[in-house]
Coordinates of C-alpha atoms in Angstrom, one line a residue:
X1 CA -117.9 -32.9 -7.7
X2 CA -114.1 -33.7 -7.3
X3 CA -112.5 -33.1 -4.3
X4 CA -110.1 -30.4 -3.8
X5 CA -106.3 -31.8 -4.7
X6 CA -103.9 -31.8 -1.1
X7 CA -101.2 -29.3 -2.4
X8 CA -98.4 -32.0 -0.4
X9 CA -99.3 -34.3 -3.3
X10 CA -97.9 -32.2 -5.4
X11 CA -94.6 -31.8 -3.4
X12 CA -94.3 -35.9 -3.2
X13 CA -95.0 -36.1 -6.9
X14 CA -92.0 -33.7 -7.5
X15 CA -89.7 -35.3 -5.1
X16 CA -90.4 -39.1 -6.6
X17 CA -89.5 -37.3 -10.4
X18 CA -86.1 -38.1 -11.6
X19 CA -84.4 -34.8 -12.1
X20 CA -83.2 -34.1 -15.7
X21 CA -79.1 -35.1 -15.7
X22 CA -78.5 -31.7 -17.6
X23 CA -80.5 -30.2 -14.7
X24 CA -78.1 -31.6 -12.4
X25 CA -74.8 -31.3 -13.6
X26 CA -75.7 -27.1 -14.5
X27 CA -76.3 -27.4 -10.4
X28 CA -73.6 -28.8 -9.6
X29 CA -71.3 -26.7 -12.0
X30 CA -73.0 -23.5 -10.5
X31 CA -72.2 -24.8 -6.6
X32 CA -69.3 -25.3 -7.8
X33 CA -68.2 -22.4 -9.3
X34 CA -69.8 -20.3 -6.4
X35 CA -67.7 -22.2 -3.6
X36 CA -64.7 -21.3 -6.1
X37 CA -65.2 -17.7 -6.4
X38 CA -65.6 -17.4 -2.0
X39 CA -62.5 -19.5 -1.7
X40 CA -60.7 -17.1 -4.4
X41 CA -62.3 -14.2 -2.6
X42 CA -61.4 -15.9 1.0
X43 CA -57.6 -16.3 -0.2
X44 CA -57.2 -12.9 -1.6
X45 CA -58.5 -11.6 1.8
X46 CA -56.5 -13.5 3.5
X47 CA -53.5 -12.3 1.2
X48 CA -54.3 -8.8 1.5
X49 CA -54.4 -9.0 5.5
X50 CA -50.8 -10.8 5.3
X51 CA -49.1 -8.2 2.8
X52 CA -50.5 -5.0 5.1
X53 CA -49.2 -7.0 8.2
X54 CA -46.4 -8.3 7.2
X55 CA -43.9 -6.2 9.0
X56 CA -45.5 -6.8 12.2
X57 CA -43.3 -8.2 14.5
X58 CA -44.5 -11.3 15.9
X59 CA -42.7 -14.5 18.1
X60 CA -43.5 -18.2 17.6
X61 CA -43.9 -19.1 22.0
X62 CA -44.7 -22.7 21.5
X63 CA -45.4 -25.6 18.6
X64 CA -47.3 -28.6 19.0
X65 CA -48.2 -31.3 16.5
X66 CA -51.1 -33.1 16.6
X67 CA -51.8 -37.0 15.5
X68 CA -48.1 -38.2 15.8
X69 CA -49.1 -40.6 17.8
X70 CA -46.3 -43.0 17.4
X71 CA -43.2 -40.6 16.7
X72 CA -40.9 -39.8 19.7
X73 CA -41.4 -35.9 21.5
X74 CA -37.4 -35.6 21.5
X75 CA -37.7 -36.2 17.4
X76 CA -40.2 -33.5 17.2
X77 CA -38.0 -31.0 19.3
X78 CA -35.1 -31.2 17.2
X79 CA -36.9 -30.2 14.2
X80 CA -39.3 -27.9 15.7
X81 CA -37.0 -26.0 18.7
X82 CA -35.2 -23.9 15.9
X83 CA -38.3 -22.1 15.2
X84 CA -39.2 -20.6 18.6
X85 CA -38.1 -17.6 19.1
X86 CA -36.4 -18.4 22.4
X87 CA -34.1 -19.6 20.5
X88 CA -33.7 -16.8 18.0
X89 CA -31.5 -14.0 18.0
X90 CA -34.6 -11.1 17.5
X91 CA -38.1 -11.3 16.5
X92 CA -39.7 -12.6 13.1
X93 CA -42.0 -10.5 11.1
X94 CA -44.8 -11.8 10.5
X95 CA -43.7 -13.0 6.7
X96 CA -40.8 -14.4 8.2
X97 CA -42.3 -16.7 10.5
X98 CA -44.9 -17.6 7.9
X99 CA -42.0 -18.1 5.8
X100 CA -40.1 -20.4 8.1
X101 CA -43.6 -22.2 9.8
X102 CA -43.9 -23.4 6.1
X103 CA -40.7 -24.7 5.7
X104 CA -40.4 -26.8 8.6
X105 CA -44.4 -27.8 7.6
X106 CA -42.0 -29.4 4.1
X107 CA -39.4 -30.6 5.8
X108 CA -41.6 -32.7 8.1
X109 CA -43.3 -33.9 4.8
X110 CA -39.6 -35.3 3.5
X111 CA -40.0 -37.8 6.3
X112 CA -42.3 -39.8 4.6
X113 CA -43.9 -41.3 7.6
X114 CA -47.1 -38.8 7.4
X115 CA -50.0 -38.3 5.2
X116 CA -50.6 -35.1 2.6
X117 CA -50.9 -32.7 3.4
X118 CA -50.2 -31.5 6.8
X119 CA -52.8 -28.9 8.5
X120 CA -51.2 -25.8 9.2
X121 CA -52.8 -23.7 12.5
X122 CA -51.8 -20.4 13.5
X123 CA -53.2 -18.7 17.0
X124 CA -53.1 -16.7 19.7
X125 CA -51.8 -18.5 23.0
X126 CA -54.3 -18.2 25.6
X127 CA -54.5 -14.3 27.8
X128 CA -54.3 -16.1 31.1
X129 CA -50.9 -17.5 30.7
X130 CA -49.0 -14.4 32.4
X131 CA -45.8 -15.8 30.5
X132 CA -47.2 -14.7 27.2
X133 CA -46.8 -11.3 25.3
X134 CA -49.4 -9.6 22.9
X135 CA -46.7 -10.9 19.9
X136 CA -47.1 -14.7 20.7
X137 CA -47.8 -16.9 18.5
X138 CA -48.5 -20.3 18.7
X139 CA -48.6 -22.7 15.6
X140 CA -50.3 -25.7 15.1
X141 CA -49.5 -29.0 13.1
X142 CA -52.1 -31.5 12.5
X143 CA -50.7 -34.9 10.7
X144 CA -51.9 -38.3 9.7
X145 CA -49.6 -41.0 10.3
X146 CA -49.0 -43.3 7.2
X147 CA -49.2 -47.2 8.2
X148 CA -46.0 -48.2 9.9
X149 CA -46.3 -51.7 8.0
X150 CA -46.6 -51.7 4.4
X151 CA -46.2 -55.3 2.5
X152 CA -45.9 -55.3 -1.2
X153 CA -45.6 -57.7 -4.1
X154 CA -45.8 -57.9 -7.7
X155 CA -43.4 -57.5 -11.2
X156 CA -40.5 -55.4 -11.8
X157 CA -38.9 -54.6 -14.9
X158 CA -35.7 -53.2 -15.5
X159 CA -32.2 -52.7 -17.8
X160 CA -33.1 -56.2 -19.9
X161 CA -34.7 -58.0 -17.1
X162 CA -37.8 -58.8 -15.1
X163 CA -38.6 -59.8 -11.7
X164 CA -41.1 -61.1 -9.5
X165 CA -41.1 -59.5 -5.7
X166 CA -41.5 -59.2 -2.2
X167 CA -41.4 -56.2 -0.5
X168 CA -41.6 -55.7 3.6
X169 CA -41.2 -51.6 4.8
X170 CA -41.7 -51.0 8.3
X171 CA -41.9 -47.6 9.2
X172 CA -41.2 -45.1 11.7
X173 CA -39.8 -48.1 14.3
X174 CA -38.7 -46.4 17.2
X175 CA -40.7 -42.8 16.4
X176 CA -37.9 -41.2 14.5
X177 CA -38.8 -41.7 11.1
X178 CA -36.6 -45.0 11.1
X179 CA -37.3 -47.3 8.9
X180 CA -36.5 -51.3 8.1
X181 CA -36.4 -52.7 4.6
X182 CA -36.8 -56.3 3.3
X183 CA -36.8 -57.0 -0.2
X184 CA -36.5 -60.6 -2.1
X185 CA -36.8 -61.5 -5.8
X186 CA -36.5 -63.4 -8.3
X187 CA -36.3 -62.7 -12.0
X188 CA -34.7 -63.6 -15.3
X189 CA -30.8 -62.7 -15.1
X190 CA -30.7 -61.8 -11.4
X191 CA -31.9 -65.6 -10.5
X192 CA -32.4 -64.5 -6.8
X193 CA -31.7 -61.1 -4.8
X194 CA -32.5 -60.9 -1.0
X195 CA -31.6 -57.3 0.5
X196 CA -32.1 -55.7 4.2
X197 CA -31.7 -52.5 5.5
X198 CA -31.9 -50.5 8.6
X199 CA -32.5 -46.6 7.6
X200 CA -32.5 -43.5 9.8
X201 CA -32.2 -39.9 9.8
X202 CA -29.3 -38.0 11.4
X203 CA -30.3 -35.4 13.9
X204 CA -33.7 -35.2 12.5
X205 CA -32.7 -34.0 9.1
X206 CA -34.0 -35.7 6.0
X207 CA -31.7 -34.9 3.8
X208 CA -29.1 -36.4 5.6
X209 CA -29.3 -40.3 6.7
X210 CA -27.7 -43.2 7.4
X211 CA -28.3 -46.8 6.0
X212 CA -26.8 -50.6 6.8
X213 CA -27.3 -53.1 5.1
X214 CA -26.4 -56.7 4.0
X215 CA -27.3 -58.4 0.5
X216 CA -27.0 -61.9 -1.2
X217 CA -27.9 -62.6 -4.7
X218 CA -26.8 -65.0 -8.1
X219 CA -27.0 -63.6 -11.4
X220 CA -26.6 -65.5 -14.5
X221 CA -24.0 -63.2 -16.9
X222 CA -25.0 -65.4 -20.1
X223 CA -22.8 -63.0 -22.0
X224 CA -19.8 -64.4 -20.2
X225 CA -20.8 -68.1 -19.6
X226 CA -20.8 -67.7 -16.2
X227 CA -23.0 -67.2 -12.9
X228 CA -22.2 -64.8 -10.1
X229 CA -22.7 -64.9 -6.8
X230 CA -22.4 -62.1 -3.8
X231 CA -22.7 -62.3 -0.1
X232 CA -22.2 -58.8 1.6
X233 CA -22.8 -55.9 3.6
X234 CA -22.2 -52.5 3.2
X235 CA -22.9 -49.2 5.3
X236 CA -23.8 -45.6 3.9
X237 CA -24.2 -42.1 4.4
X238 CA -26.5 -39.8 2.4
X239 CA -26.8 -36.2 2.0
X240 CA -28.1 -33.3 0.1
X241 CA -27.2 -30.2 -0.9
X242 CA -27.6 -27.3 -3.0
X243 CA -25.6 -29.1 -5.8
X244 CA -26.9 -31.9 -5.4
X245 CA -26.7 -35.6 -3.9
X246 CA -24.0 -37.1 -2.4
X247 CA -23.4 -40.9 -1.1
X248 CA -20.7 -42.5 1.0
X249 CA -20.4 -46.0 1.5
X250 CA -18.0 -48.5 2.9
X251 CA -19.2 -52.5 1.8
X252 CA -17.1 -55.9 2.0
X253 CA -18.3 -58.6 -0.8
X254 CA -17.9 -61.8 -1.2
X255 CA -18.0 -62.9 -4.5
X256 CA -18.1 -66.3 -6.7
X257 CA -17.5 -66.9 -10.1
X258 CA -19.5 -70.7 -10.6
X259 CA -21.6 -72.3 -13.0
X260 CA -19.3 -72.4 -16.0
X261 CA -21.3 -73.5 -19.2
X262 CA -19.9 -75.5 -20.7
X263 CA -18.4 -73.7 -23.8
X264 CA -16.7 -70.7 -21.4
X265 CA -13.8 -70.0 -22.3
X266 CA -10.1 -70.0 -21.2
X267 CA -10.0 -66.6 -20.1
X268 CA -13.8 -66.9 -18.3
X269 CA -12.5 -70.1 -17.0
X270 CA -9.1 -68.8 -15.4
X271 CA -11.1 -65.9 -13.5
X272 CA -13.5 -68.3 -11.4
X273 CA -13.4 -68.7 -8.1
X274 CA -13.7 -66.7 -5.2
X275 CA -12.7 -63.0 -4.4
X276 CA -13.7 -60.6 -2.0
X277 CA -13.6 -57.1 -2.5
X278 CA -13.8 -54.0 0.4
X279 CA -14.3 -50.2 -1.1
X280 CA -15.2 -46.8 -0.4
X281 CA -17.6 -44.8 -3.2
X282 CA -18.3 -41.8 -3.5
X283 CA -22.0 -41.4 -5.4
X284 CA -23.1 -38.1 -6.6
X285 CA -25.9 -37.3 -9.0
X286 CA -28.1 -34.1 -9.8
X287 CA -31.7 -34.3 -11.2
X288 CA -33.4 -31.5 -12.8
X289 CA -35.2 -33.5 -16.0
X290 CA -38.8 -32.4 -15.8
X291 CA -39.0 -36.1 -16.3
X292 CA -36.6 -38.5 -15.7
X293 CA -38.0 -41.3 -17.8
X294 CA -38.9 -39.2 -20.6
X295 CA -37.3 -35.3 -20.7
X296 CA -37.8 -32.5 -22.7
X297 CA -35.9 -30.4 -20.6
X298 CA -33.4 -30.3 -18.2
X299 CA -30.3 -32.5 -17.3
X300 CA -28.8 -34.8 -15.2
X301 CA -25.4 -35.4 -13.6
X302 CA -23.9 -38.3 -11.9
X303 CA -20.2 -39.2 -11.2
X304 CA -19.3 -42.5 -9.0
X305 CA -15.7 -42.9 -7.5
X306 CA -14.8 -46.3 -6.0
X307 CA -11.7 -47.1 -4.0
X308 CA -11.0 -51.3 -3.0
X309 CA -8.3 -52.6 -1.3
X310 CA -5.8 -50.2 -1.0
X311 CA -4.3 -50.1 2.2
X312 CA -6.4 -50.6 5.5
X313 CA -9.1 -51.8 3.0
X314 CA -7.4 -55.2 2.3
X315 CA -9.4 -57.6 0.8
X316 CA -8.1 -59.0 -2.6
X317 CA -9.1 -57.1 -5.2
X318 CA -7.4 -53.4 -5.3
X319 CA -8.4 -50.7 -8.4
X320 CA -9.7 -47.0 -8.5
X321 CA -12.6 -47.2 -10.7
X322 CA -14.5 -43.8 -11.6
X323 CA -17.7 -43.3 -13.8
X324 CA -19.7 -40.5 -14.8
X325 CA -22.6 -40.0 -17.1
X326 CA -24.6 -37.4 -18.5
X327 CA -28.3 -36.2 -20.1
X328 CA -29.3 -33.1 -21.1
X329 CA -32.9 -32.5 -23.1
X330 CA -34.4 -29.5 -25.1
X331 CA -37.8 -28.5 -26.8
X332 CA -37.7 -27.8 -30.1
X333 CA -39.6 -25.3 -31.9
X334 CA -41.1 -25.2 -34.8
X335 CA -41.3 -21.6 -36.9
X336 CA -44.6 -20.1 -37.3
X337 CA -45.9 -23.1 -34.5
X338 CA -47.1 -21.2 -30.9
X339 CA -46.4 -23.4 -27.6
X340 CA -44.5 -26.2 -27.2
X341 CA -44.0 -28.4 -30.2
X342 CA -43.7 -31.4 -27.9
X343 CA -40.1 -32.2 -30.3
X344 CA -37.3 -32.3 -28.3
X345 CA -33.7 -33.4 -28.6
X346 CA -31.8 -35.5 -26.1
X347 CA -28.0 -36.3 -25.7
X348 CA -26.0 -38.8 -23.6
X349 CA -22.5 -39.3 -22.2
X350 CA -20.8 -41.9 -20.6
X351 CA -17.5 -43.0 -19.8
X352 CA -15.9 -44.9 -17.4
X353 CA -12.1 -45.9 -16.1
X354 CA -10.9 -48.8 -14.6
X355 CA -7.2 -48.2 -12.5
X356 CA -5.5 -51.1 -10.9
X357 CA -4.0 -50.9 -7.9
X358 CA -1.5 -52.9 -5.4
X359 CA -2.3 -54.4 -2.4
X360 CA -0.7 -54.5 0.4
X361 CA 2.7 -56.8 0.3
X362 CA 2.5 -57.5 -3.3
X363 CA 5.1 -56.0 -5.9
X364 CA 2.9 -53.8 -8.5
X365 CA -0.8 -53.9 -9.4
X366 CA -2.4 -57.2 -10.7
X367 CA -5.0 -56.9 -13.9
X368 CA -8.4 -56.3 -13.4
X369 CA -11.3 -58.7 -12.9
X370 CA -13.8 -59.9 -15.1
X371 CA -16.7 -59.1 -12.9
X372 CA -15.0 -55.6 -11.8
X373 CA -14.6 -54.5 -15.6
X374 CA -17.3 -52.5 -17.6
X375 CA -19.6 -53.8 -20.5
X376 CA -21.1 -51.9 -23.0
X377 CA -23.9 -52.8 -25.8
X378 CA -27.7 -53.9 -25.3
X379 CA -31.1 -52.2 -25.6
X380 CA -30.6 -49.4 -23.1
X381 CA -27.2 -48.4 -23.5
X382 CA -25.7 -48.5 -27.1
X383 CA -28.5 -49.9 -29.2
X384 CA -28.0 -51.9 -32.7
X385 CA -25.6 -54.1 -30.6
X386 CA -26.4 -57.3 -28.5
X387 CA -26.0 -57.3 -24.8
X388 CA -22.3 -57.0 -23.9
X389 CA -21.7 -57.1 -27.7
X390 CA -18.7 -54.4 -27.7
X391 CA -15.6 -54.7 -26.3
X392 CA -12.6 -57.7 -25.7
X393 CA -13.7 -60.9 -26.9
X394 CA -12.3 -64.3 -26.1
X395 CA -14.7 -66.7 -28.6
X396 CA -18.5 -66.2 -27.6
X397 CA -17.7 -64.8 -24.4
X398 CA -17.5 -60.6 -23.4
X399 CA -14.7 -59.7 -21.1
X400 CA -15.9 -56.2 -20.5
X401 CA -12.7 -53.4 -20.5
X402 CA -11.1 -50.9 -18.4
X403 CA -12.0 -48.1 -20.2
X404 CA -15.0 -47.0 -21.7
X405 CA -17.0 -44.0 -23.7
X406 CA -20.4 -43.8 -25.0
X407 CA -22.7 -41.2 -26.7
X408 CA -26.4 -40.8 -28.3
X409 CA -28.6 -38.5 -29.5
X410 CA -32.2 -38.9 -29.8
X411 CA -34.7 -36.8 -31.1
X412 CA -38.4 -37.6 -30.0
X413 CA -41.6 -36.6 -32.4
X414 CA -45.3 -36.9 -30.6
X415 CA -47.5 -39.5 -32.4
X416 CA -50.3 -38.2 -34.9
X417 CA -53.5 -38.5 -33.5
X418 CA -52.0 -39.9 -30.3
X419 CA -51.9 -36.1 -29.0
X420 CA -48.6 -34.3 -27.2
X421 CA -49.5 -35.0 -23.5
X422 CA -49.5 -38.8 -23.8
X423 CA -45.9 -40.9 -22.6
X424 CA -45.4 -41.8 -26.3
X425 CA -43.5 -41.2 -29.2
X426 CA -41.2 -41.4 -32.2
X427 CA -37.5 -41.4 -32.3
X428 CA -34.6 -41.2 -34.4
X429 CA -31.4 -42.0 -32.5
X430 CA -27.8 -42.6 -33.5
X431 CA -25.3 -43.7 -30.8
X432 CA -22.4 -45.3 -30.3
X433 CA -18.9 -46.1 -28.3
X434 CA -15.9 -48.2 -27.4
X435 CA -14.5 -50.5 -25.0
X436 CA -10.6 -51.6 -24.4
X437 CA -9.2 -53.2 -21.8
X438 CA -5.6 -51.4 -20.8
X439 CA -3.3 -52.2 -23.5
X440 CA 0.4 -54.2 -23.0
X441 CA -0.4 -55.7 -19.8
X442 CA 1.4 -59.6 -20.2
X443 CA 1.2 -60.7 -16.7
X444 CA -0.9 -60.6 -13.6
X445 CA 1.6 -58.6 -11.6
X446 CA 3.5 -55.3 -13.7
X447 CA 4.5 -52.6 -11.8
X448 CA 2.7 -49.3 -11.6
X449 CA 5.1 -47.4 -14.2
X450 CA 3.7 -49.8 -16.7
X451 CA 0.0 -49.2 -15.7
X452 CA 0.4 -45.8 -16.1
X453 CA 1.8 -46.0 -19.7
X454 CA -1.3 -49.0 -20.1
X455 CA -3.6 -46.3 -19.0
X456 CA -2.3 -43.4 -20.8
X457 CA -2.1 -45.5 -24.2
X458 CA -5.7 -47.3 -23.9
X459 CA -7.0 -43.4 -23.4
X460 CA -5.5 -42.5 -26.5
X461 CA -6.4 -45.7 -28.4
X462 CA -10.0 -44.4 -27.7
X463 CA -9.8 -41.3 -29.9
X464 CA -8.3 -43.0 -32.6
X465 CA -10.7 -43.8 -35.3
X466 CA -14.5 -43.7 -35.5
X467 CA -16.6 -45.4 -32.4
X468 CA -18.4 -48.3 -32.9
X469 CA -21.9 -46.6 -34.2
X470 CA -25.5 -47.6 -34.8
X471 CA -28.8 -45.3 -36.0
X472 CA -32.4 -47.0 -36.3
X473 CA -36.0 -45.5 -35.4
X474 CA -38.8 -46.6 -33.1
X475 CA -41.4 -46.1 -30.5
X476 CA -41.1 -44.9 -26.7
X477 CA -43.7 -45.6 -24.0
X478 CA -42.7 -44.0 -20.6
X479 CA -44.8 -45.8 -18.3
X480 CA -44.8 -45.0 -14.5
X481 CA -42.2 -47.6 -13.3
X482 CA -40.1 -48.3 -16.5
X483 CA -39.5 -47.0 -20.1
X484 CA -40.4 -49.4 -23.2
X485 CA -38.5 -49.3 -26.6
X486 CA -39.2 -51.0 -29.7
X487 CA -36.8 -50.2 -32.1
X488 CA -35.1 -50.9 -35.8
X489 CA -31.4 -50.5 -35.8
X490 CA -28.8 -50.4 -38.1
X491 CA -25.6 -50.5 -37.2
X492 CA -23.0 -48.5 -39.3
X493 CA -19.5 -48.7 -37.8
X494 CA -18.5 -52.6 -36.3
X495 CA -15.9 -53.8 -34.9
X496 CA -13.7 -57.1 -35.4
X497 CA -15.2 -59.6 -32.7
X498 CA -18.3 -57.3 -31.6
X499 CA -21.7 -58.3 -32.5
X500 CA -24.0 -55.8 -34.0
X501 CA -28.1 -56.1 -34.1
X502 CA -29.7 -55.6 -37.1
X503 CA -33.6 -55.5 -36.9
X504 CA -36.2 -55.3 -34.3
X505 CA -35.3 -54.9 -30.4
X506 CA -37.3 -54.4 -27.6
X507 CA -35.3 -52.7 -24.5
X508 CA -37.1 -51.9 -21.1
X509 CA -35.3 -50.0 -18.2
X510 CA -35.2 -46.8 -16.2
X511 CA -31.6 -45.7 -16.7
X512 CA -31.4 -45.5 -20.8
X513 CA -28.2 -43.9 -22.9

């Protein structure tokens, strides 16, 4: 006779029995979906209790943030002091104070020294404290440093060149959100780059700072036969607004033209040496490209003033030199098509001037420099032309120009079988432009009657006639730190003296026309 089975067997046996994987994940999906529907039901509560109280007067009696272990108390106070109610003129509802907690919850985010997200506590001060009121608040920010030293290296790519780097950020130095930079390189065209900066906020506000720095770097400017070197240091404030952001520097350079190959030409040849130039610019751009490497809606704006060597400025190189450029995207639809069609049409502008001034003790403006003036042509500004391959010539060498204008338009088709939300696709483009350098200048010293006619006559000379313009077709890949293009050109309109790039050309950058 068998002996009666132990019912605990049973249990083990179950226990040591893989469970079936469809099982599982139906388990898992139902957890899942049953912690979903509380938190739903949680944050609907929560938003019903808000909207029925939320013209209850209330006052914000003390803040305290928790975990900022290494950021100064007097740092904290002038971000956080606003938002008592002390210091207010009558008390918050109880929307407004949510309202404003939140916002000085973001603004503590735009520091960049502390994790995501930061905990947000709301509560009642404690009855005991005879200084309280039955309206108190007190709020509650719990944060996670980020790590004050953060060491990087690796590849860079970028308008026609790549780099190898080293990257040293220190964070947060003296606990108010300062922070020190150290960057060194070395790549293709820019031979070596070495760059520090001191960073720090001004009066606790992130959206307004204040940066020093210094720099020295050699870049080979194969288009020119020559190599330039810089050795300077430059100090800026930065702001934003609701238009947009704005950046004011003041930086002294030193700078050498050397290493003439040994086909340069005359003109390359005359403008080596040394030079040193001292300016004031004015930066401002505005985003709003739902993205910036690839849009299909939105635009951008950006317009750079730059003032060297006019009066106190000194230095040896005096011009006004002003820039602005220009990108607006739209979807296109499709008739009879629902939802986005993932087409989309983009257009570029950019222009540019060049003004020579005097300097101080010297008769009338003298012409401008080679490694002041603006070049135009390559991959990832006017494609179908070779780098620097518009403009004044003087044999194989570009001498850039004073004036400038470019334009393109693209339009970008998703791939077939690559699907809409993937970073690549199709285009047709056709863009073009021109580049003069000011007209009737035959010395290095004219006075500034004759500039002005240069000027005015070179602007002119601009509209005359068709632009220098090339169309092709290719393939975009907007990857996370740069934009690839592979594309067939054509050009259609060519100039005397500019070279044009018929074929295959492969551009990678972040700032395309």
């Amino acid at each position: 006779m068998a002996s009666p089975r132990d019912p605990g067997d049973d249990i083990f046996e179950l226990l040591k029995r893989k469970a079936d994987p469809k099982v599982k994940e139906e388990r898992e999906r139902a957890v899942t979906e049953r912690l979903q529907a509380q938190y739903e039901k949680a944050q609907r509560r929560l938003a019903e209790v808000i909207d029925s109280n939320s013209t209850l007067p209330v006052t914000i009696s003390s803040v305290k943030v928790l975990g900022a272990k290494h950021t100064r108390k007097g740092f904290l106070e002038c971000i956080f002091n606003p938002l008592l109610s002390a210091n207010q003129d009558r008390p918050y509802t109880l929307a407004e104070a949510l309202r404003e907690v939140q916002i000085s919850a973001n603004k503590l985010q735009r520091f960049d020294i502390f994790h995501e997200p930061i905990s947000l506590y709301l509560d009642r001060p404690s009855p005991t404290d005879p200084s309280t009121t039955p309206t108190d608040l007190a709020v509650f920010f719990t944060v996670r440093e980020k790590s004050r030293i953060l060491l990087k290296t690796g590849t860079d790519l970028g308008n026609t060149e790549g780099s190898a780097y080293g990257n040293l950020l220190w964070r947060n130095i003296f606990g108010g959100a300062e922070s020190l930079n150290l960057n060194a390189s070395l790549g293709t065209r820019t031979r070596s780059a070495y760059y520090v900066s001191f960073e720090t906020p001004v009066q606790s506000n992130p959206d307004f700072k204040w940066e020093i720095g210094g720099l020295a770097s050699s870049t080979h400017k194969g288009w020119a036969s020559h190599e330039e070197v810089l050795k300077g240091v430059a100090a800026k404030l930065r702001w934003s607004d609701r238009l947009g952001t704005h950046e004011l520097g003041l930086s002294g350079v030193w700078r050498q033209i050397t290493g003439l190959a040994l086909g340069a030409s005359p003109t390359v040849r005359h403008s080596a040496g040394d030079s040193t130039k001292n300016s004031i610019t004015h930066t401002y751009f505005r985003e709003r490209r739902n993205n910036p490497l690839l849009p299909s809606q939105g635009y951008f704006l950006k317009a750079t003033n730059e003032i060297a060597g006019w009066g106190p400025l000194k230095g040896d190189t005096a011009f006004w030199k002003s820039e602005v450029e220009s990108q607006a995207a739209v979807p296109i639809p499709i008739p009879g098509l629902k939802g986005d069609s993932s087409i989309s049409l983009t257009t570029g502008f950019r222009a540019g001037l060049l003004y020579p001034l005097a300097l101080i003790g010297d008769t009338g403006p003298q012409a401008s420099r080679i490694n002041d003036r603006f070049q135009l042509g390559g991959p990832t500004d006017v494609r179908g032309f070779r780098l620097s391959g518009l403009g004044p010539r003087d044999g194989s060498d570009a001498l850039g120009g004073d004036v400038y204008a470019a334009g393109s338009a693209n339009l970008f088709f998703p791939l077939p079988r690559i699907g809409a939300d993937k970073p690549l696709r199709l285009q047709a483009f056709i863009n073009g432009g021109r580049l003069l350098a000011l007209k009737n200048l035959g010395s290095d010293n004219v006075d500034s009657q004759a500039i002005q006619k240069s000027v005015s006559s070179t602007i002119t000379e601009l509209r005359n006639g068709w632009p220098s313009l090339a169309a092709g077709v290719g393939i975009v890949y907007a990857h996370q730190v740069a934009r690839f293009e592979l594309n067939f050109s054509l050009p259609l309109v060519l100039r005397r003296g500019e070279e044009g790039r018929k074929g295959l050309s492969l551009g990678v950058g972040i700032n395309f026309l």
